[in-house]
PDB file of C-alpha atoms in Angstrom:
ATOM      1  CA  ASP Y  20      25.125  52.090  23.837  1.00  0.00           C
ATOM      2  CA  GLN Y  21      23.002  53.087  27.033  1.00  0.00           C
ATOM      3  CA  THR Y  22      20.341  50.467  26.153  1.00  0.00           C
ATOM      4  CA  GLY Y  23      23.004  47.700  25.752  1.00  0.00           C
ATOM      5  CA  LYS Y  24      22.545  47.471  22.065  1.00  0.00           C
ATOM      6  CA  GLU Y  25      25.696  46.030  20.467  1.00  0.00           C
ATOM      7  CA  LEU Y  26      27.157  48.836  17.863  1.00  0.00           C
ATOM      8  CA  ALA Y  27      29.763  46.933  16.158  1.00  0.00           C
ATOM      9  CA  ARG Y  28      31.544  43.212  16.325  1.00  0.00           C
ATOM     10  CA  TYR Y  29      34.673  42.528  14.545  1.00  0.00           C
ATOM     11  CA  LYS Y  30      36.033  38.975  13.985  1.00  0.00           C
ATOM     12  CA  LEU Y  31      39.815  39.620  13.990  1.00  0.00           C
ATOM     13  CA  THR Y  32      40.593  36.514  11.588  1.00  0.00           C
ATOM     14  CA  GLU Y  33      42.166  38.446   8.848  1.00  0.00           C
ATOM     15  CA  GLN Y  34      45.797  37.137   7.903  1.00  0.00           C
ATOM     16  CA  GLY Y  35      48.964  39.434   7.360  1.00  0.00           C
ATOM     17  CA  SER Y  36      51.287  42.041   9.127  1.00  0.00           C
ATOM     18  CA  HIS Y  37      48.417  43.897  10.675  1.00  0.00           C
ATOM     19  CA  THR Y  38      49.326  44.925  14.281  1.00  0.00           C
ATOM     20  CA  GLY Y  39      46.345  47.600  14.562  1.00  0.00           C
ATOM     21  CA  ILE Y  40      42.826  48.301  13.974  1.00  0.00           C
ATOM     22  CA  VAL Y  41      40.687  51.346  13.460  1.00  0.00           C
ATOM     23  CA  ILE Y  42      37.449  50.537  15.172  1.00  0.00           C
ATOM     24  CA  SER Y  43      35.358  53.273  14.470  1.00  0.00           C
ATOM     25  CA  SER Y  44      34.850  56.800  13.851  1.00  0.00           C
ATOM     26  CA  LEU Y  45      32.705  59.075  16.102  1.00  0.00           C
ATOM     27  CA  ARG Y  46      31.748  62.645  14.819  1.00  0.00           C
ATOM     28  CA  ARG Y  47      29.373  65.206  16.428  1.00  0.00           C
ATOM     29  CA  ASN Y  48      26.887  66.336  13.694  1.00  0.00           C
ATOM     30  CA  ASN Y  49      24.140  69.097  14.552  1.00  0.00           C
ATOM     31  CA  GLY Y  50      24.305  68.324  18.403  1.00  0.00           C
ATOM     32  CA  ASN Y  51      24.208  64.611  17.826  1.00  0.00           C
ATOM     33  CA  TRP Y  52      26.792  61.978  17.836  1.00  0.00           C
ATOM     34  CA  ASP Y  53      27.316  59.965  14.515  1.00  0.00           C
ATOM     35  CA  PHE Y  54      28.990  56.545  15.288  1.00  0.00           C
ATOM     36  CA  THR Y  55      30.285  54.795  12.194  1.00  0.00           C
ATOM     37  CA  ALA Y  56      32.073  51.180  12.353  1.00  0.00           C
ATOM     38  CA  LEU Y  57      35.285  50.802  10.083  1.00  0.00           C
ATOM     39  CA  GLY Y  58      37.121  47.964  11.146  1.00  0.00           C
ATOM     40  CA  HIS Y  59      40.107  48.994   9.048  1.00  0.00           C
ATOM     41  CA  ALA Y  60      43.181  46.888   9.764  1.00  0.00           C
ATOM     42  CA  CYS Y  61      46.587  48.775   9.706  1.00  0.00           C
ATOM     43  CA  ARG Y  62      50.243  48.331  11.166  1.00  0.00           C
ATOM     44  CA  GLY Y  63      51.710  50.003  14.302  1.00  0.00           C
ATOM     45  CA  ARG Y  64      51.273  49.535  17.969  1.00  0.00           C
ATOM     46  CA  THR Y  65      50.631  53.317  18.781  1.00  0.00           C
ATOM     47  CA  ILE Y  66      48.594  56.178  17.653  1.00  0.00           C
ATOM     48  CA  ASP Y  67      51.628  57.714  16.464  1.00  0.00           C
ATOM     49  CA  ASP Y  68      52.618  54.625  14.540  1.00  0.00           C
ATOM     50  CA  MET Y  69      48.927  54.302  12.772  1.00  0.00           C
ATOM     51  CA  HIS Y  70      48.203  58.149  12.319  1.00  0.00           C
ATOM     52  CA  SER Y  71      48.201  58.131   8.410  1.00  0.00           C
ATOM     53  CA  ASP Y  72      46.237  55.008   8.483  1.00  0.00           C
ATOM     54  CA  ILE Y  73      43.813  56.371  10.832  1.00  0.00           C
ATOM     55  CA  VAL Y  74      43.349  59.580   8.825  1.00  0.00           C
ATOM     56  CA  SER Y  75      42.819  57.744   5.647  1.00  0.00           C
ATOM     57  CA  ALA Y  76      40.390  55.496   7.080  1.00  0.00           C
ATOM     58  CA  VAL Y  77      38.336  58.358   8.697  1.00  0.00           C
ATOM     59  CA  ILE Y  78      38.574  60.789   5.814  1.00  0.00           C
ATOM     60  CA  ARG Y  79      37.171  58.765   2.862  1.00  0.00           C
TER      61      ARG Y  79
END
């Protein structure tokens, strides 16, 4: 953030065929921004490839 505080850290040590990661969600809430760390591993190299994984990670 603007104070230099770390908001999220991920150790990318998971085994498997994952090629992407949904790092976080950022949502507007009553004039403020809400940041939620997710760290959801998925498959794909582009946003089009990962669209369904992104939606399922963010809308839980």
